[in-house]
Amino acid sequence: MSSEFGKLLRISVFGQSHGKAIGVNIDGLPAGETINMDELNAFLARRRPGTSALSTSRKEKDQPIFLSGLMDNVTCGTPLCAIIENQDPHSPDYDALLDKPRPSHADYTAWVKWGGHADMRGGGHFSGRLTAPLCIAGGIAKQILARRGIHVGAHLASVGTEQDVAFPLHPTQELFDTIARKPFPVVDDERGTRMQELILRTRESLDSVGGVIECAAIGLPAGLGDPMFDGIENRLAAALFGIPGIKGVEFGLGFGSARLYGSENNDPFTVENGEIVTASNRAGGILGGITNGMPVTLRVAVKPTPSISLSQRTVSLSGTTPSELVIQGRHDPCIAHRAVPVVEAVTAAVLLDLIMEGNHGTI
Amino acid sequence: MSSEFGKLLRISVFGQSHGKAIGVNIDGLPAGETINMDELNAFLARRRPGTSALSTSRKEKDQPIFLSGLMDNVTCGTPLCAIIENQDPHSPDYDALLDKPRPSHADYTAWVKWGGHADMRGGGHFSGRLTAPLCIAGGIAKQILARRGIHVGAHLASVGTEQDVAFPLHPTQELFDTIARKPFPVVDDERGTRMQELILRTRESLDSVGGVIECAAIGLPAGLGDPMFDGIENRLAAALFGIPGIKGVEFGLGFGSARLYGSENNDPFTVENGEIVTASNRAGGILGGITNGMPVTLRVAVKPTPSISLSQRTVSLSGTTPSELVIQGRHDPCIAHRAVPVVEAVTAAVLLDLIMEGNHGTI
Amino acid sequence: MSSEFGKLLRISVFGQSHGKAIGVNIDGLPAGETINMDELNAFLARRRPGTSALSTSRKEKDQPIFLSGLMDNVTCGTPLCAIIENQDPHSPDYDALLDKPRPSHADYTAWVKWGGHADMRGGGHFSGRLTAPLCIAGGIAKQILARRGIHVGAHLASVGTEQDVAFPLHPTQELFDTIARKPFPVVDDERGTRMQELILRTRESLDSVGGVIECAAIGLPAGLGDPMFDGIENRLAAALFGIPGIKGVEFGLGFGSARLYGSENNDPFTVENGEIVTASNRAGGILGGITNGMPVTLRVAVKPTPSISLSQRTVSLSGTTPSELVIQGRHDPCIAHRAVPVVEAVTAAVLLDLIMEGNHGTI
Amino acid sequence: MSSEFGKLLRISVFGQSHGKAIGVNIDGLPAGETINMDELNAFLARRRPGTSALSTSRKEKDQPIFLSGLMDNVTCGTPLCAIIENQDPHSPDYDALLDKPRPSHADYTAWVKWGGHADMRGGGHFSGRLTAPLCIAGGIAKQILARRGIHVGAHLASVGTEQDVAFPLHPTQELFDTIARKPFPVVDDERGTRMQELILRTRESLDSVGGVIECAAIGLPAGLGDPMFDGIENRLAAALFGIPGIKGVEFGLGFGSARLYGSENNDPFTVENGEIVTASNRAGGILGGITNGMPVTLRVAVKPTPSISLSQRTVSLSGTTPSELVIQGRHDPCIAHRAVPVVEAVTAAVLLDLIMEGNHGTI
C-alpha cells in the first residue's frame, strides 16, 4: 500500500524513471465525466521541464496513453489506467553510481530496503518523473471538481529567501487561471523575476535551492472531513508528503500561528450575504479537521534538489568507506516551480475523494 | 474511520468531554508485553493540567481502567481497551453557548456536520481531553519500543516568539528522560523560564498563545517505511494532525530547508564505527519516506488555544445574525507544553506500527 | 486490524470471555439516530443463552453500558462505545486446561500466535460471548436501516439434517418480526420442533451439532457495492466469517447453483408495477457484486460447537505428547440457533456501511 | 477501492473486455524475486480458452507486457504493472444489446450504477477476461511462495452433478503439478471424462453448467491470520468473491460440517514426527481465523455461465417493457474448469500477503 492513496477514489502510481513506462491507475472515478484532453495536456505541460534555463534540459514528451476506464473520452466507472512510455533513457554506467549513494537522495534507503535489487537508475520510483502520472490523476480530478464549482490553484510562494505575495482572502478561479498560464507561476511578476534570477544564479554556482508552494481550494462545502485522524488535514498531508522533496505541510497560517496570540489567530464568524463566513481565514478553511466553507489553504516546503554538481562527501556501499561524488549531467537547480501543478494535482485528487464521500454526518 | 489510525496496530479513540467516559481501543498490540503501570501513570501525568497558573485549574484524575487485552498487566494479543471515567462535569447552560460557535473552535463545523445532534459540551469529541486516551496508547507504545532500544522524546521548542534550543544531532534517552521529569519540558531551563513568563503574561491579558513542539525518535533501524504515500512522513503526519490544534508538521529542517541551497541542506554520508551515517541530519532521518537510521526528527505547530476570555465576534446560528461572545470559565493560556507528551505518544504509536510491519522490502 | 470491519462505518470488538468487560466501538455512526433501548434489549435477548435445555445453563445479563456517542439516547456523530461488564466468572483451574488444546477450538492457534500470553480462559477473545457486542452494533444498525425501509431478518435453515423451509421470494418485515419473536427462530414451527428434538438428543449423547442460517435483507436500492473486490458479497463474507464457528458463506443459491444449468439458474428480468425486477432470485439480489434491488439472501454454515463432553484425543503442549481430554462444564449442544441474530447483526452493520457510502457510480 | 485487494501486498486490476488493454498493478511485491517467465506463461495458458469444444472458440494470446517493477525479470521492490493488450475485438452492434440486459449478468447493475456510461461491450470490466491479469499476479505469487516451500493447487471438484474425488489429507506439490499439466484439471481422470461429457452435452443443448473448485495450500506455518475479521477465511473469502461467477466459499468441510455432530467434525490433535498436527482436517487448516499448520483447504461454487444461447426473458431498459433475448456468438458452456487456475491465483496472492505480514502476535 505504498504508492497509493485515497479512500473511495484510489490512486496508484507505478513505474521507474528508466523502466518501460510510468503510469497511474485510478479506481473509483465517477462515471459520465468527460475528460477534456486539451485541458489535461495543458495541465501536464505545466510540470514538464521547460525550454528555459530554469529547468533540466532533458526533453520529455509525456503523452498519456489511456488503457482503460474511458469510452470516447468519457469515464465509464471502472478503473482508469493511463501510462506514459519512457523514451530510451540511455542508462549509462549506473553500476558505478549505485555504489555511491547521492546525499539526501533515496539511493541509500532504497538500497537498505531492497538490497541490490532496487532499480535506482535515474532515481527509479523516487524520481520526480513519477509526478507526471500524479498530474494525470490530479488533472482529471480538477476537471471533475471544476464542473461542481470547486477550483484548486497554487503559486510559488518563495524560492530560497525570495517571496511572492500570498493569496488574497478570497482567491478566484480567474486568479488561478492567470497564474496557470504564466511561464513562472507567481501572483506578483516582479517578485517572480527576482525568484527566477535567484534560480539562475544558483544554477551558475552549481547548486540548487528550495522553495515553498501555496495552494488553495475554493467552492468546497462546509462539513467535509471527519474528526481526529480522518480530517481534511490528515488526508491532505498524508498525500502531499508523497510528492518527492516535500518536508513540511501546514494549513492556514500553520507554523505562523504558533507565534501568535489567540486574539490575533482566531477567525471571527460573521454573516455575508446570508451565509456564515469568517472575517479572516487563518485556519485555512478547516476547523476540527472539517471544512468550514472558507477557502482551504495550505503550504508545502520543497527542499532544494539534492542533485547538485558540486563535489560531495558520500560513502562506498561495497566497502563501507568514505568517498567523494560529483554528480554528472544537468539537473534542475530548483524543482519548486515545477512542483506547483503537482501540489494542485494531489490536493485536487484528495478533495475529489472527499466530495465523493460527502458529508455523511447524518444520512 | 475517523478517530482511528494505524495499519497493523489500530488505535481508536472514543468519548466526549462531558460523556460517561473517554477511552481508547488498541487492536493489534503484540502479546507478552508487560505494562509498567507506574511508568504509564507518570507519563499520563505529564499532560494533565498542572497545579501552576500555566494551565487550566480544572482537576482531572484520569486514572485509566483496563477493560480488556491484559492479564496481570501483560498484553495477551487481543484488543486492549482502556477507559477514563469522566467526573460529573456540571454541564451548565450549554444550550445558550451552542448557538454561538466559538471562533476557531470546531463548534461550527460540528454543527454543520451533525446538525443539532452534536454533543459539543466542553468541546465534545474535539476536546483536548481526548488526548488522554491517546497518551494511554502512546505510553504503552513507548514502553514496548524502549525494550527494543527505540526511544521517543520531545520538548517545547517555542512559545510565541520565545524559543528553546533545538535537540542535538544525537539526542539520547537520558536527555529525553531529563526533559520528561521537568515541570516545564524544555532543553534549556533559562529559556524555559522566559517561555513560562510569556504564558503568564498572556493569561493576564486574557489571551492565549501558540507554540512549537520538537520530537525525536532514536534507535530506529534503517529501511522502515514505504515509498510515496506510505512513508514515515505520510503516516506520522496523518496521525499528528489528529491532535487538536496542530496546524503544521515538518520533518528535519522542514520549512527551513525551503530557504536553503542544496549544498547547505544535503546530509553527507560518512562512516562511523563501521556504520553508514550522515554527518548532519537536516533530512530528519528520512529519505524517500524511508528511515535512514539517523534520528527521526519532526516539529509540529500548535495554534493558540481558541478559548480566550476577551470578547469576540461570532454569529447566532439560529438567527444567522452577527453576535458577540465572551467565553466563561478558566482556560489554558497555552496548550503547547501540555501537548508535548501527546506528540510523543502519537509518534511512538506510529513507530510501533512500523516496527511491527518491519522492513518487508525483501522476504 | 483484526477485530474490526467496515469502511465508513467501523466496528471494533474488544474483550475476553473472562476479562473485566467486553464491548464494541462504532466509529462513523450517523448523528441524529435515536436508539430504542427496549428494542435493542429485545434484540440482544435473542442471542442470550435461554432457559431451555437447548443452550448452556450459564446466565448472562449482558446489559450494555453506553460510554460515548450518545446524548439522551440519540447518536451524536462521534464514536459510540458500549460495554458489557463480565460477571465474576470463577476462572478455575485453567492452567491445566491450557496445556491441552481443545480439538477444533482456537486454543492451539492462539497459543502459536501469542505464546503463553494468550488469555484463553473461557475461549478468551474467541468466545461466542464476543458476539454480544456485535449484536449491540448490529441492533443499532437494524434500527437505522428500518427507518429507511430496509429490513434484515434470518432464520435457522437447518440443524444437522433437519431443515426448515426457505424464505419465500419476497420475505416481508412481518415475517422477520414473527420469527424474531419465536423462542426458536424458524419459519415452519413443525420443522422447528424436529430441529429442537435433534438438539436435545444431541445433548443427551454428550455431543454437539451444526446448522445453517439463512438471512435476507429487503428494501435495498439497486446499485450498492463496487465491482470485483469491494462488492456486496466480498464485504458481507469478510464480515460474516468473523462470527465464531462460521465455515461457509453463500449468496442466493450459492453452492446449489454449481449443480444447475444456466437455464435453471438464470433469473429472467421482468417488469412489475413499472419497476424492473427478476422473476426469480437465485442470484440473491446481487449481480457483479452490486445490488439489483431484489432481496439480498445469504446462508452461512455453522460448525458443531467444538466443546463436547465426550472424551477426545489431544496433545500436551508442554510435552508435545499425545493426551486425552474431557471438557468439563455445561456447553451449548448447538450454537446455530443463537447465532441467528448475530448473522442479522453483522449483515445489518455491513449494509448500513454500504448505505452510508451510497451509490457513487456517478456524482 | 473496488478492483483491489490486499494489505501489505495490494493487487489492482483494470481494464474492460473491449478496451485498449487489461492489466494489473501489484504494489508491495518483495524485491529480489526472479520471475520465471516460461513458468508464468504456462500458468496463464491454463485459464486460456482451449482448442477443444469445452471452451469458447475465441482466441486469446494474452501475452503480458511488464511496464514496471522488474529489472531483468527480477522484482525491484516498487509496483509491478503488467498489461495484456486487447486485440481488435470487432465490437459489433452493442447498442442494441445494451438495451436488453442479459439475465444474471452484471449488465443491469452496471447500468444502474453508471447509467449509460458503463462500457459493457463484451462484459466490460465484469468479463471473465479480467481474470487474466489476476492470474499474472497470482502466478508471480505462486513462484514466490514455492521458493519458501508453500504450494497452492486446485482441481475441478464437480461439474453439475458429476464429481471428482477430493484432495487427500496431505496433498503434495507433485499432485498439484500433475493436475496442472492435465488438459482437464481433475484428480481422477475417469471422473474427469464424465465431467467433460456433461459439458459437451450441455453445449449441444445450448445451455451452460456450474461447478465447484477445490483449492489447497500446503507448507504454511501455523499462526498466520488475525482473530475475528482479519483471519485467513475473511481475507480469502473477500478476495475469492471477486472472481466473476463465484457464489459461495467454504473452508474445510464448510457447509458439510453444518450437517455433522461435533464428535464427527472435530479434528483430534496428535503428534507426528515431533510436530503437533491434527489427525483429520475438517477445519481446513484454520482455527479461529488462524492457520494451524495443516493444509488450508477451501471450495468455491461457480455458477453456470449466464450467457446461454437459449431464448430468455428480459426487459428493454429504454421502455421498461418485457422483452426477449437470444444471445449471439459462441460462449463457454462451463467456466468452472478455466477458473481453476484463477482460484489458485487469488488464493496464492492472499497467502503471499499474509506471509509478508507474518505472525506479529509477538515481536
Coordinates of C-alpha atoms in Angstrom, one line a residue, chain C residues 47-196:
Chain C
R47 CA -28.8 -14.4 21.3
R48 CA -28.6 -14.9 25.1
P49 CA -28.5 -18.4 26.4
G50 CA -32.1 -19.3 27.1
T51 CA -33.7 -21.0 30.0
S52 CA -34.4 -24.1 28.0
A53 CA -32.1 -27.2 27.7
L54 CA -31.2 -26.1 24.2
S55 CA -28.5 -23.8 25.4
T56 CA -25.8 -23.6 28.1
S57 CA -27.2 -23.0 31.5
R58 CA -24.8 -20.1 32.1
K59 CA -26.7 -17.0 32.9
E60 CA -25.7 -13.8 31.2
K61 CA -27.3 -10.4 31.9
D62 CA -25.5 -8.6 29.2
Q63 CA -26.8 -5.2 29.9
P64 CA -25.0 -2.7 27.7
I65 CA -23.5 0.4 29.2
F66 CA -23.0 3.3 26.7
L67 CA -19.8 5.2 27.3
S68 CA -19.9 7.6 24.4
G69 CA -21.5 8.6 21.2
L70 CA -25.0 9.3 22.7
M71 CA -26.9 12.2 24.1
D72 CA -30.3 11.2 25.6
N73 CA -30.2 8.0 23.5
V74 CA -29.6 9.9 20.3
T75 CA -26.4 9.4 18.3
C76 CA -24.2 12.5 18.2
G77 CA -21.9 11.6 15.3
T78 CA -18.8 10.6 17.2
P79 CA -17.7 7.1 18.1
L80 CA -20.2 5.1 20.2
C81 CA -18.6 2.8 22.7
A82 CA -20.7 0.3 24.6
I83 CA -19.6 -2.3 27.0
I84 CA -20.9 -5.3 28.9
E85 CA -19.3 -6.0 32.2
N86 CA -18.3 -9.6 32.8
Q87 CA -19.6 -11.1 36.0
D88 CA -17.1 -12.8 38.2
P89 CA -16.6 -15.8 36.0
H90 CA -14.9 -18.1 38.6
S91 CA -12.0 -18.9 36.3
P92 CA -11.0 -22.1 37.9
D93 CA -8.0 -24.3 37.2
Y94 CA -7.4 -23.0 33.7
D95 CA -3.7 -23.6 33.7
A96 CA -4.3 -27.3 33.4
L97 CA -6.7 -26.9 30.6
L98 CA -4.4 -24.5 28.7
D99 CA -1.8 -27.2 28.3
K100 CA -4.4 -29.4 26.4
P101 CA -5.8 -27.5 23.4
R102 CA -9.5 -28.4 22.8
P103 CA -9.9 -30.0 19.4
S104 CA -11.2 -27.6 16.7
H105 CA -11.1 -24.7 19.1
A106 CA -8.7 -21.7 18.7
D107 CA -6.8 -22.8 21.8
Y108 CA -3.9 -24.1 19.8
T109 CA -3.6 -21.4 17.2
A110 CA -3.8 -18.7 19.9
W111 CA -1.0 -20.4 21.7
V112 CA 1.1 -20.4 18.5
K113 CA 0.3 -16.8 17.8
W114 CA 0.7 -15.3 21.3
G115 CA 2.7 -17.9 23.1
G116 CA 1.8 -18.4 26.7
H117 CA 0.4 -14.9 26.9
A118 CA -2.9 -15.7 25.3
D119 CA -5.9 -15.2 27.6
M120 CA -7.9 -18.3 26.6
R121 CA -9.9 -18.6 29.8
G122 CA -13.4 -19.4 28.6
G123 CA -12.3 -19.1 25.0
G124 CA -10.9 -15.6 25.5
H125 CA -11.4 -13.3 22.6
F126 CA -12.6 -16.2 20.5
S127 CA -15.6 -16.9 22.8
G128 CA -19.1 -16.8 21.4
R129 CA -19.6 -14.2 24.1
L130 CA -17.9 -11.7 21.8
T131 CA -21.0 -11.9 19.6
A132 CA -22.9 -9.9 22.2
P133 CA -21.1 -6.6 21.4
L134 CA -21.5 -7.5 17.7
C135 CA -25.2 -7.6 18.4
I136 CA -25.2 -4.2 20.0
A137 CA -23.7 -2.8 16.9
G138 CA -26.0 -4.7 14.6
G139 CA -29.0 -4.0 16.6
I140 CA -28.4 -0.3 16.3
A141 CA -27.7 -0.7 12.6
K142 CA -31.0 -2.6 12.2
Q143 CA -32.9 0.3 13.7
I144 CA -31.3 2.9 11.5
L145 CA -31.9 0.8 8.4
A146 CA -35.5 0.1 9.4
R147 CA -36.2 3.8 9.4
R148 CA -35.2 3.8 5.8
G149 CA -37.4 0.9 4.8
I150 CA -34.6 -1.7 4.9
H151 CA -35.2 -4.8 7.0
V152 CA -32.9 -7.7 7.8
G153 CA -34.2 -11.0 9.0
A154 CA -32.9 -14.5 9.5
H155 CA -34.0 -18.0 10.5
L156 CA -32.4 -21.3 11.3
A157 CA -32.4 -23.1 8.0
S158 CA -31.2 -26.4 9.3
V159 CA -29.8 -28.3 12.3
G160 CA -27.8 -31.3 11.3
T161 CA -30.0 -33.0 8.7
E162 CA -33.3 -31.4 9.9
Q163 CA -34.4 -28.5 7.7
D164 CA -36.7 -25.5 7.9
V165 CA -38.4 -24.2 4.8
A166 CA -36.6 -21.5 2.9
F167 CA -37.5 -17.8 2.8
P168 CA -40.1 -17.0 0.1
L169 CA -39.1 -15.0 -2.9
H170 CA -40.4 -11.8 -1.2
P171 CA -39.9 -12.1 2.5
T172 CA -41.6 -9.3 4.5
Q173 CA -40.8 -7.3 7.6
E174 CA -43.7 -9.0 9.2
L175 CA -42.2 -12.4 8.6
F176 CA -38.9 -11.3 10.0
D177 CA -40.7 -9.9 13.1
T178 CA -42.7 -13.1 13.6
I179 CA -39.6 -15.2 13.5
A180 CA -37.8 -12.8 15.8
R181 CA -40.5 -13.2 18.5
K182 CA -40.4 -17.0 18.4
P183 CA -38.4 -18.8 21.1
F184 CA -36.9 -21.0 18.3
P185 CA -36.2 -18.9 15.1
V186 CA -37.7 -20.9 12.2
V187 CA -40.3 -20.3 9.5
D188 CA -42.1 -23.6 10.0
D189 CA -42.7 -24.5 13.6
E190 CA -43.4 -28.1 13.0
R191 CA -40.0 -28.5 11.4
G192 CA -38.6 -26.3 14.2
T193 CA -39.9 -28.9 16.7
R194 CA -38.0 -31.6 14.9
M195 CA -34.9 -29.5 14.9
Q196 CA -35.2 -28.9 18.7

